[in-house]
XYZ file of C-alpha atoms in Angstrom:
695
model
C 40.724 16.192 -80.760
C 39.161 12.956 -80.941
C 37.612 13.864 -84.582
C 40.616 15.333 -85.598
C 42.478 11.971 -85.266
C 39.897 10.088 -86.484
C 39.522 12.857 -89.663
C 43.834 12.124 -89.728
C 43.858 8.408 -89.904
C 41.040 8.160 -92.101
C 42.974 10.620 -94.927
C 46.279 8.897 -94.448
C 44.772 5.729 -94.635
C 42.939 6.813 -97.760
C 46.228 7.531 -99.974
C 47.801 4.015 -98.851
C 45.105 2.675 -100.324
C 46.183 4.224 -103.847
C 49.052 3.083 -103.906
C 49.635 -0.243 -105.669
C 50.697 -3.230 -103.718
C 52.888 -4.268 -106.625
C 54.943 -1.101 -106.265
C 56.765 -1.998 -103.069
C 58.368 -5.198 -104.908
C 60.382 -2.120 -106.462
C 62.499 -1.196 -103.793
C 62.321 1.603 -101.299
C 62.927 4.696 -104.334
C 59.053 3.503 -105.150
C 57.368 3.912 -101.977
C 59.547 7.440 -101.477
C 58.459 9.385 -104.402
C 55.141 8.179 -103.504
C 55.138 9.586 -100.207
C 56.604 12.466 -101.104
C 54.617 13.010 -103.749
C 51.489 12.528 -101.615
C 53.696 15.253 -99.374
C 52.937 18.302 -101.363
C 49.528 17.606 -101.975
C 48.556 20.902 -100.781
C 45.129 19.501 -100.075
C 46.068 17.898 -96.544
C 47.384 19.480 -93.778
C 50.690 20.265 -92.383
C 50.540 17.129 -90.143
C 49.246 14.722 -92.681
C 52.174 16.005 -94.755
C 54.359 15.992 -92.424
C 52.971 12.127 -91.576
C 53.826 11.168 -95.508
C 57.254 12.714 -96.341
C 58.606 11.130 -93.037
C 57.265 7.625 -93.714
C 59.097 8.984 -97.413
C 62.429 9.555 -95.865
C 62.647 6.608 -93.631
C 62.187 4.643 -96.826
C 65.399 5.661 -98.572
C 67.562 7.085 -95.316
C 66.906 3.282 -93.208
C 67.536 1.300 -96.291
C 71.410 0.074 -96.117
C 73.100 1.832 -97.750
C 71.371 5.147 -97.761
C 70.156 5.525 -100.958
C 70.348 8.935 -101.268
C 73.632 11.759 -100.622
C 73.730 14.494 -97.912
C 72.883 17.110 -100.223
C 69.692 15.575 -101.421
C 69.068 14.126 -97.311
C 69.701 17.733 -95.866
C 67.155 19.250 -98.598
C 64.500 16.617 -98.225
C 64.734 17.230 -94.255
C 64.873 21.270 -94.723
C 61.735 20.173 -96.203
C 60.095 17.829 -93.452
C 60.810 20.350 -90.766
C 59.630 23.079 -92.461
C 56.567 21.304 -92.881
C 56.598 20.399 -88.976
C 56.947 23.632 -88.309
C 53.821 25.315 -91.103
C 52.163 22.816 -89.076
C 52.626 24.918 -85.243
C 52.156 27.850 -86.567
C 48.546 27.528 -88.363
C 47.807 25.683 -84.251
C 47.221 22.276 -86.227
C 47.299 20.575 -83.359
C 50.982 17.543 -84.306
C 49.763 15.183 -81.409
C 48.732 12.175 -82.212
C 47.564 8.483 -81.448
C 50.048 7.695 -84.240
C 53.146 10.782 -84.699
C 54.243 13.334 -82.737
C 57.234 14.810 -84.868
C 58.731 16.063 -81.462
C 58.353 13.169 -79.494
C 61.076 11.234 -80.102
C 64.127 10.533 -82.530
C 63.137 9.035 -85.526
C 64.950 5.886 -86.934
C 65.919 7.724 -90.184
C 67.151 10.246 -88.196
C 70.587 8.705 -87.482
C 70.892 7.277 -90.311
C 74.191 7.717 -91.384
C 74.449 9.017 -94.793
C 78.147 8.131 -96.824
C 79.423 11.036 -98.357
C 78.639 10.199 -102.139
C 76.236 10.887 -104.389
C 73.460 8.808 -105.598
C 71.819 7.678 -109.020
C 68.519 8.320 -108.118
C 67.741 12.262 -108.756
C 63.952 13.328 -106.054
C 62.724 17.081 -107.378
C 63.279 20.111 -105.847
C 60.293 19.479 -103.360
C 58.753 23.918 -102.957
C 58.918 24.954 -99.404
C 59.690 28.709 -98.151
C 61.730 29.415 -95.137
C 60.808 32.388 -93.682
C 60.934 34.641 -90.424
C 58.455 32.614 -87.707
C 59.876 29.696 -89.491
C 63.134 30.004 -88.334
C 62.103 31.153 -85.360
C 59.927 28.045 -84.703
C 62.341 25.636 -85.914
C 65.101 28.063 -83.243
C 61.911 26.757 -80.502
C 62.170 22.940 -81.797
C 65.954 23.180 -81.017
C 65.577 24.161 -77.442
C 63.279 21.330 -76.802
C 65.617 18.709 -78.373
C 68.056 20.360 -75.839
C 65.935 20.398 -72.874
C 64.661 16.891 -73.711
C 68.283 15.416 -73.889
C 68.444 15.358 -77.548
C 71.900 17.039 -78.550
C 71.691 14.996 -81.509
C 69.030 16.534 -83.133
C 69.481 20.053 -81.569
C 72.571 19.888 -83.460
C 71.085 18.374 -86.785
C 68.183 20.563 -87.021
C 70.776 23.932 -86.264
C 73.187 22.761 -89.091
C 69.808 22.633 -91.523
C 68.846 26.087 -90.727
C 72.235 27.950 -89.755
C 70.556 28.713 -87.016
C 72.904 30.563 -83.885
C 71.431 28.990 -80.760
C 73.598 30.147 -77.487
C 71.915 27.133 -75.785
C 72.998 24.873 -77.692
C 77.135 26.344 -78.033
C 76.798 26.626 -74.305
C 76.133 22.581 -74.463
C 78.548 21.722 -76.744
C 81.281 23.803 -74.816
C 80.280 22.097 -71.557
C 80.768 18.728 -73.703
C 83.753 19.586 -74.969
C 85.415 20.893 -71.444
C 84.169 17.517 -70.230
C 85.503 15.311 -72.778
C 89.055 17.980 -72.061
C 89.121 18.807 -75.358
C 89.259 22.761 -74.145
C 90.067 23.588 -71.044
C 88.819 27.147 -69.146
C 91.606 29.031 -70.337
C 90.689 27.589 -74.101
C 87.089 28.522 -73.882
C 85.349 30.075 -76.486
C 84.786 34.356 -76.364
C 81.620 34.073 -76.153
C 81.590 31.585 -73.807
C 83.653 33.682 -71.948
C 82.107 37.402 -72.364
C 78.361 35.292 -70.521
C 80.639 34.053 -67.401
C 82.858 37.588 -67.169
C 78.841 39.495 -68.037
C 77.511 37.918 -64.671
C 80.661 37.630 -62.151
C 81.552 41.364 -62.611
C 78.472 42.093 -61.485
C 78.254 39.988 -59.238
C 81.692 40.194 -57.241
C 84.663 41.777 -58.777
C 86.625 39.218 -56.536
C 85.048 36.428 -56.561
C 87.111 35.049 -59.799
C 90.638 35.734 -59.634
C 93.634 33.882 -61.054
C 96.206 32.046 -58.380
C 99.130 34.159 -60.068
C 98.050 38.192 -58.283
C 97.407 36.870 -55.219
C 99.878 39.836 -53.424
C 96.419 42.162 -55.331
C 93.773 40.549 -53.638
C 93.581 42.357 -50.494
C 93.296 45.494 -52.647
C 90.615 44.308 -54.967
C 88.567 42.632 -52.069
C 89.019 46.450 -50.024
C 87.387 48.352 -53.288
C 84.927 45.825 -53.631
C 83.235 46.066 -50.227
C 83.233 49.710 -50.696
C 81.524 49.730 -53.782
C 79.290 47.639 -52.398
C 78.349 49.720 -49.344
C 78.370 52.867 -51.311
C 75.835 51.240 -53.683
C 73.719 50.099 -50.562
C 73.638 53.646 -49.235
C 72.559 54.454 -52.289
C 69.149 52.959 -51.979
C 68.583 54.629 -47.897
C 70.640 58.514 -48.229
C 70.564 60.074 -51.822
C 72.277 62.908 -50.268
C 75.005 61.016 -48.863
C 78.264 62.571 -49.252
C 79.858 58.816 -50.538
C 78.295 60.519 -53.814
C 81.502 63.374 -53.916
C 82.981 63.509 -57.279
C 86.462 64.087 -55.802
C 88.716 60.871 -55.919
C 88.405 59.390 -52.385
C 88.049 56.136 -50.709
C 84.713 56.155 -52.522
C 86.761 55.402 -55.485
C 84.412 54.331 -59.021
C 87.385 53.648 -60.781
C 88.997 49.863 -59.801
C 92.359 49.410 -58.944
C 95.533 48.892 -60.784
C 95.008 45.677 -60.148
C 91.679 44.552 -61.265
C 92.065 46.614 -64.852
C 95.097 44.737 -66.124
C 92.384 41.462 -65.418
C 91.491 39.760 -69.598
C 87.892 37.815 -69.962
C 90.255 34.563 -69.063
C 91.393 36.019 -66.096
C 87.566 36.104 -65.137
C 87.196 32.878 -65.889
C 89.983 31.379 -64.364
C 87.168 28.583 -62.343
C 88.219 25.322 -61.635
C 87.085 22.871 -64.524
C 85.278 20.616 -62.627
C 82.453 22.937 -61.570
C 81.969 23.939 -65.147
C 79.401 22.029 -66.419
C 77.557 24.037 -63.067
C 78.752 27.692 -63.758
C 77.330 27.083 -67.687
C 74.108 25.162 -66.709
C 73.058 28.807 -65.297
C 73.348 30.152 -68.884
C 71.374 27.256 -70.880
C 67.702 27.820 -70.208
C 66.997 24.551 -72.530
C 70.284 22.226 -71.883
C 70.510 22.949 -68.619
C 70.424 19.014 -67.659
C 72.584 18.236 -70.215
C 75.148 19.969 -69.082
C 74.231 19.027 -65.465
C 74.825 15.184 -67.138
C 78.233 16.817 -68.257
C 79.759 17.681 -65.751
C 78.670 14.939 -63.588
C 80.594 12.782 -65.466
C 83.518 15.192 -65.256
C 83.235 14.610 -61.892
C 83.492 10.965 -62.084
C 86.375 11.016 -64.642
C 88.419 13.168 -62.572
C 87.927 11.257 -59.298
C 87.722 7.867 -61.112
C 90.966 8.583 -62.981
C 89.639 8.137 -66.543
C 88.556 10.056 -69.464
C 84.947 10.845 -70.472
C 84.324 10.336 -74.362
C 80.398 10.425 -75.125
C 80.771 7.653 -77.891
C 81.718 5.192 -75.163
C 79.773 2.179 -75.095
C 76.352 3.761 -73.685
C 76.019 0.859 -71.234
C 78.998 1.085 -69.559
C 78.794 4.881 -68.913
C 75.423 4.221 -67.542
C 76.344 1.558 -65.059
C 79.055 4.388 -64.554
C 76.267 6.548 -63.576
C 74.532 3.983 -61.151
C 77.391 3.242 -59.751
C 78.073 7.138 -58.416
C 74.654 7.697 -57.592
C 73.706 9.746 -60.090
C 70.509 12.154 -59.912
C 67.306 10.591 -61.930
C 67.461 13.795 -64.258
C 70.743 13.081 -65.357
C 70.166 9.393 -65.844
C 66.953 11.125 -68.578
C 69.158 13.417 -69.566
C 71.633 10.161 -70.640
C 68.639 8.098 -72.230
C 67.659 10.527 -74.380
C 71.070 12.138 -75.581
C 72.496 8.688 -75.881
C 69.260 6.859 -77.903
C 68.860 4.408 -75.624
C 65.081 2.126 -75.971
C 63.368 0.822 -73.325
C 63.783 -2.464 -74.092
C 67.542 -1.609 -74.026
C 67.461 -0.553 -70.694
C 65.518 -3.332 -69.526
C 68.516 -5.658 -70.511
C 70.683 -3.435 -69.077
C 69.181 -3.352 -65.749
C 68.912 -7.332 -65.812
C 72.689 -7.387 -66.067
C 73.677 -5.503 -63.644
C 70.615 -7.188 -61.604
C 72.827 -9.944 -62.526
C 76.311 -9.407 -62.180
C 76.293 -7.197 -58.925
C 73.842 -9.669 -56.797
C 76.723 -12.037 -56.338
C 78.774 -9.274 -55.180
C 78.678 -9.101 -51.324
C 78.286 -4.823 -52.067
C 75.497 -5.603 -53.694
C 73.104 -3.854 -51.327
C 75.665 -0.466 -51.063
C 76.081 -0.924 -54.906
C 72.546 -0.706 -56.324
C 70.565 0.371 -53.094
C 66.584 0.527 -53.764
C 66.611 4.190 -54.558
C 68.784 3.963 -57.078
C 66.913 0.962 -58.821
C 64.072 3.821 -58.533
C 65.669 5.468 -60.814
C 66.521 2.754 -63.160
C 62.839 1.553 -63.510
C 62.174 4.529 -64.201
C 63.253 4.715 -67.034
C 61.680 2.115 -68.890
C 58.298 2.762 -70.400
C 57.155 -1.197 -69.598
C 58.437 -2.216 -66.303
C 55.783 -5.170 -66.220
C 58.311 -7.214 -68.492
C 61.255 -6.243 -66.427
C 59.433 -7.370 -63.594
C 58.611 -11.114 -65.663
C 62.072 -11.666 -65.564
C 63.512 -10.508 -62.286
C 61.100 -12.757 -60.882
C 61.319 -15.773 -63.165
C 65.084 -16.030 -63.676
C 66.866 -13.894 -61.476
C 64.590 -14.677 -57.945
C 65.204 -18.179 -58.053
C 68.897 -18.953 -58.213
C 69.415 -15.364 -55.905
C 70.466 -16.152 -52.216
C 68.213 -15.791 -49.469
C 69.877 -12.185 -48.593
C 68.586 -11.026 -51.835
C 65.676 -12.297 -51.968
C 63.850 -10.147 -50.245
C 65.443 -7.617 -52.658
C 65.045 -8.853 -55.637
C 60.971 -9.666 -54.643
C 61.373 -5.197 -53.665
C 62.659 -4.578 -57.192
C 59.715 -6.800 -58.514
C 56.981 -5.475 -56.660
C 57.551 -1.802 -57.348
C 57.727 -2.846 -60.947
C 54.300 -4.492 -61.223
C 53.152 -1.286 -59.142
C 54.340 1.267 -61.524
C 52.623 -1.062 -64.415
C 49.542 -1.528 -62.478
C 49.498 -5.220 -62.654
C 47.379 -6.312 -59.863
C 47.981 -9.799 -59.831
C 51.645 -9.590 -60.091
C 51.457 -7.202 -56.677
C 49.621 -9.614 -55.098
C 51.827 -12.778 -56.125
C 54.384 -10.723 -54.871
C 52.228 -9.788 -51.416
C 51.754 -13.984 -51.228
C 55.114 -15.040 -51.419
C 56.500 -12.351 -48.904
C 54.219 -14.148 -46.586
C 54.645 -17.669 -47.136
C 58.198 -17.159 -46.986
C 58.548 -14.545 -44.119
C 59.222 -16.279 -40.897
C 61.160 -18.625 -42.941
C 63.472 -14.967 -43.727
C 62.199 -14.429 -40.139
C 64.838 -17.059 -38.828
C 67.208 -16.965 -41.432
C 68.270 -13.549 -39.644
C 67.511 -11.581 -42.372
C 64.941 -8.609 -39.906
C 66.481 -5.953 -42.283
C 65.786 -7.069 -45.196
C 61.916 -7.942 -43.637
C 61.671 -4.420 -42.196
C 63.010 -2.823 -45.923
C 60.534 -4.780 -47.858
C 57.820 -3.434 -45.354
C 58.956 -0.176 -45.337
C 59.441 0.638 -49.609
C 56.333 -1.379 -50.608
C 54.137 1.021 -48.682
C 51.406 -1.843 -48.121
C 51.503 -1.518 -44.663
C 48.161 -2.876 -43.636
C 48.628 -6.430 -45.911
C 52.863 -7.027 -44.324
C 51.589 -6.445 -40.791
C 52.767 -9.989 -40.070
C 56.394 -8.561 -40.734
C 55.961 -6.009 -37.615
C 54.753 -9.350 -35.449
C 58.152 -11.765 -36.845
C 60.231 -8.521 -36.192
C 59.148 -7.827 -32.925
C 59.466 -11.687 -31.420
C 62.829 -11.646 -32.738
C 63.234 -7.985 -30.863
C 64.212 -6.401 -33.382
C 61.656 -3.848 -33.960
C 64.329 -0.992 -33.285
C 65.530 -2.116 -36.661
C 62.078 0.176 -37.461
C 62.819 3.010 -35.689
C 66.750 3.410 -36.600
C 65.655 3.214 -40.583
C 67.456 5.847 -42.531
C 64.195 7.165 -44.135
C 61.452 6.514 -41.853
C 61.463 9.988 -40.919
C 60.029 11.189 -44.518
C 57.142 8.769 -44.469
C 54.151 9.850 -42.960
C 52.251 6.540 -43.535
C 54.990 4.449 -42.323
C 55.040 6.024 -38.638
C 51.471 6.095 -38.665
C 51.436 2.517 -39.033
C 54.033 1.050 -36.378
C 52.382 3.629 -34.269
C 49.228 1.547 -34.848
C 50.426 -1.508 -34.830
C 51.879 -1.117 -30.780
C 48.461 0.392 -29.696
C 46.536 -2.528 -31.313
C 48.701 -5.271 -30.742
C 50.921 -4.501 -27.686
C 48.923 -1.676 -25.386
C 51.290 -2.229 -23.186
C 54.367 -1.784 -24.892
C 55.436 2.197 -23.806
C 59.300 2.125 -23.681
C 59.203 1.269 -28.040
C 55.655 3.710 -28.519
C 57.990 6.323 -26.625
C 61.053 5.925 -28.358
C 59.110 5.554 -32.255
C 57.335 8.401 -31.644
C 60.886 10.403 -30.380
C 62.310 9.117 -33.541
C 59.931 10.757 -35.820
C 58.440 13.703 -33.596
C 54.849 12.581 -33.151
C 54.908 14.942 -29.988
C 51.190 14.710 -29.909
C 51.430 10.843 -28.903
C 53.873 11.195 -26.605
C 52.333 13.563 -24.634
C 49.102 11.389 -24.353
C 51.210 8.744 -23.110
C 52.271 10.906 -20.041
C 49.101 12.233 -19.897
C 47.933 8.524 -19.841
C 50.357 7.804 -16.818
C 50.042 11.034 -15.059
C 46.231 10.184 -14.820
C 46.536 6.401 -13.921
C 49.110 7.589 -10.721
C 46.845 10.386 -9.653
C 43.925 7.834 -9.931
C 45.123 6.192 -6.764
C 43.610 6.392 -3.502
C 46.389 6.470 -1.337
C 49.689 7.037 -3.428
C 52.800 7.467 -2.118
C 54.802 10.307 -2.219
C 57.961 8.696 -4.891
C 54.533 7.805 -7.148
C 52.800 11.523 -6.443
C 56.877 12.670 -7.421
C 56.927 10.419 -10.634
C 52.698 11.459 -11.325
C 54.137 15.450 -11.466
C 57.174 14.625 -14.130
C 54.526 12.937 -16.024
C 52.159 15.803 -16.501
C 55.490 17.779 -17.005
C 56.942 15.682 -19.791
C 52.859 15.715 -21.557
C 52.837 20.210 -20.963
C 56.476 20.166 -22.911
C 54.904 18.221 -25.531
C 51.995 19.563 -25.911
C 53.423 22.930 -26.384
C 55.665 21.798 -28.744
C 52.775 20.418 -30.736
C 51.159 23.781 -30.100
C 48.393 22.601 -28.419
C 48.353 24.951 -25.827
C 45.245 24.126 -23.815
C 46.593 21.035 -23.319
C 49.460 22.610 -21.972
C 47.991 24.733 -19.614
C 46.064 21.671 -18.554
C 48.208 19.611 -17.219
C 50.415 22.269 -15.742
C 47.518 22.994 -13.611
C 47.124 19.073 -12.787
C 50.792 19.389 -11.636
C 51.071 22.156 -9.497
C 47.866 20.325 -7.937
C 50.098 16.627 -7.683
C 53.014 19.034 -6.365
C 50.307 20.848 -3.257
C 49.141 17.203 -2.818
C 53.073 16.089 -2.283
C 53.456 19.357 0.366
C 49.746 18.203 2.403
C 51.658 14.364 2.633
C 55.352 15.365 3.399
C 53.237 17.579 6.251
C 51.530 14.774 7.342
C 48.143 15.661 6.336
C 45.150 13.402 6.025
C 43.802 16.032 3.599
C 43.689 15.277 0.209
C 42.971 17.137 -2.855
C 42.955 14.501 -5.560
C 39.960 12.975 -7.584
C 37.488 15.464 -5.579
C 33.813 15.977 -6.485
C 32.199 19.833 -7.282
C 31.035 19.691 -3.581
C 34.363 19.110 -2.011
C 36.081 21.546 -3.996
C 33.609 23.952 -2.880
C 33.989 22.768 0.680
C 37.799 22.883 0.427
C 37.666 26.841 -0.973
C 35.413 27.763 1.524
C 38.074 26.247 4.443
C 41.127 27.372 2.751
C 42.488 30.493 4.610
C 45.457 30.122 1.914
C 44.911 32.140 -1.218
C 47.729 30.156 -3.102
C 46.985 26.797 -2.273
C 43.017 27.237 -2.674
C 43.961 29.111 -6.186
C 45.875 26.029 -7.285
C 43.059 23.664 -6.591
C 40.569 26.313 -8.026
C 42.676 25.756 -11.327
C 42.598 22.332 -11.227
C 39.683 22.211 -11.199
C 38.333 24.939 -13.542
C 36.539 27.179 -10.594
C 36.882 30.440 -11.957
C 34.892 32.971 -10.217
C 36.763 32.951 -6.795
C 34.454 36.279 -5.454
C 32.314 34.081 -2.582
C 35.338 32.877 -1.351
C 37.031 35.408 -1.087
C 34.281 37.555 0.404
C 33.699 34.124 3.130
C 37.431 34.428 3.844
C 38.240 38.454 4.036
C 35.043 39.886 5.254
C 33.278 37.556 7.470
C 36.570 34.714 8.693
C 38.354 38.113 8.521
C 41.137 36.860 7.186
C 42.281 40.381 4.737
C 45.815 38.814 3.355
C 43.141 36.009 1.975
C 42.235 39.699 0.036
C 45.508 40.841 -1.164
C 46.951 37.729 -2.545
C 43.941 37.688 -4.720
C 44.645 41.777 -5.500
C 48.245 40.598 -6.787
C 46.910 38.435 -8.439
C 43.712 39.354 -10.285
C 42.187 42.601 -12.076
C 39.866 44.182 -9.367
C 37.064 45.855 -11.594
C 33.681 46.794 -10.912
C 31.929 43.668 -11.432
C 34.728 42.379 -8.693
C 32.760 45.107 -6.413
C 29.243 44.242 -7.480
C 28.996 40.550 -7.063
C 31.082 41.570 -3.062
C 27.623 43.393 -3.219
C 25.555 40.629 -4.171
C 27.579 38.397 -1.380
C 27.256 40.848 1.582
C 22.845 40.834 0.579
C 22.630 37.613 0.690
C 24.698 37.078 4.475
C 22.189 39.684 5.438
C 23.637 40.333 8.902
C 27.585 41.342 9.181
C 28.175 41.934 13.067
C 30.965 44.931 13.227
C 34.467 43.756 12.065
C 32.602 41.867 9.636
C 31.181 45.626 8.326
C 35.099 47.193 8.689
C 36.563 44.415 7.017
C 33.734 44.605 3.650
C 34.466 48.593 3.824
C 38.292 48.094 3.633
C 36.924 45.961 0.133
C 35.239 48.523 -1.009
C 37.577 51.308 -0.614
C 39.750 49.969 -3.070
C 37.476 50.966 -5.638
C 37.947 53.899 -8.219
C 34.640 54.609 -9.108
C 32.846 57.213 -6.765
C 29.418 56.309 -7.602
C 29.467 53.108 -7.812
C 31.203 53.177 -3.510
C 28.036 55.266 -3.095
C 25.385 52.953 -4.965
C 26.826 49.871 -2.865
C 26.939 51.808 0.443
C 22.993 53.337 -0.501
C 21.959 49.821 -1.022
C 23.827 47.632 2.000
C 23.168 50.516 4.748
C 26.682 51.743 4.727
C 27.848 54.408 7.175
C 28.385 57.716 4.760
C 32.360 58.229 5.281
C 33.058 55.240 2.755
C 31.170 57.771 0.661
């Protein structure tokens, strides 16, 4: 690509050097003839030729008045576009560093040519328009519609007599927006598009208000038809395929047959742009823009005209919070240059900041939409900083600072961003004292320089306005903003659990809430002799942590918190029974001693689960066999599946016990009798030398 660009520059530069400088003083005709003659040179590629032809057209059409008439202008313009189309057909890269024929509209394309005969006659430059060229030119029309350049698309379609449905749809949408036509006077070609779609979707979607008495009949017919079609997909042999004239009639009722194409299109005109946009593959953005203007004009009681001053229309779009795509389409549609948009932005900012509703009229999001239309935002930021900021009020200084920071950021101007940040840091304390905490929160949120602007958090916190961060309307959309605030509270105010929990609740940070609740619960449970009230609060903290761990899908943490909550609840029961038994913060030896002595299986199970004791077999053997507490075994059997491993473990514990008295042996036989594996029972009985009646 770089080699090709160097080749293009070299060829064109060598050709321009052949042009005698003294001929330039003889007028645009001499220069135009040179460029057009060189544009016919077959030794050059199509992209070089199209560039030279463009220079020639610019020379004769941008002078005042244009040097040729409409007929010659049309012929030369066709010659230019055929050359561009051939460049695309030959797969020559037309995008260079200095010339892109499809990028932006050129000055000579907007020239107004008077309807008169020219004194200058240019030769008929040869060009062939075959089917491939026409197809490629049709693609150019669609590209221009997609860009929003309706003027270019119409001009090209007129030159080559191209019929483009998208262009017709866009033009119809513009005529409806300007109230030249209504839904009832739409062209038949557009009506056929609408009726074709809506007759397929549902026969009852669009109806005339004058025929409301037949609505029920039509709805019933449409519903039955939909049910029949749905049944056919699952049961081809269904009786609904009867050919008789029954309730499943294929033909619509008489009220439906009387409708015409205009009846089907009897919709509210306010939705015409949204409706037609569905049919325009390339001109959807233009249809949405015209629809937006139509809705605004109906709401404000005005009439839209596309040839009215562009800046007036742009101001209307900004005031009514139009979408960014609509603004972009409008700029292309009206051929507004970057300098004009910058001047417009400066004008409305200077005009609106004197009003009390400046914040509502021009929110930061709307300013971003406008600034994104400017190709050089650095110059826009410079004007805001040097001209508007010195005369702004205290309430608007921070807002203009935010505007300038965004423009410097888009322009990748590090020095400008640093200048803005230093200014904010120097003036922040005065703004906070003046009651501008909300503006400080806004600039902290929008600037996204959290580490460099942490001083704003200190100022807002010291003025007891930290809830402004929590209540910010767009805070939930920026995870980095949420993390910065939570990190600030953790580092600077670790004891402020209230604000931290409010932040986490507002931002849906369940894991943070769970961690805070778990930390508090562990601190309460670590007390040497906690009261019942404090233990009850500890249970609530554990339960809250478990609930938020579940919401964050941290199920292992949830189970752990649930176990600890049950343990603390058991400690409360012991407290209420005036027992000195403590089960919190036990060591492994203390846990083992408790399980060996506690005769209640459910209490032992709670303690074992809290301290991650998984093997309850030794405690079952001791309580059921040695201590003769068979209820302990029955409770264990109710909660656990008893498999072969359990009986093998019981056998091992019985072998370790060596001598068992008669009662213990009887209890052991009762436990082993639950083993359904006869071979295993016989093996265990032989190992333990038990009586043969067990077998």
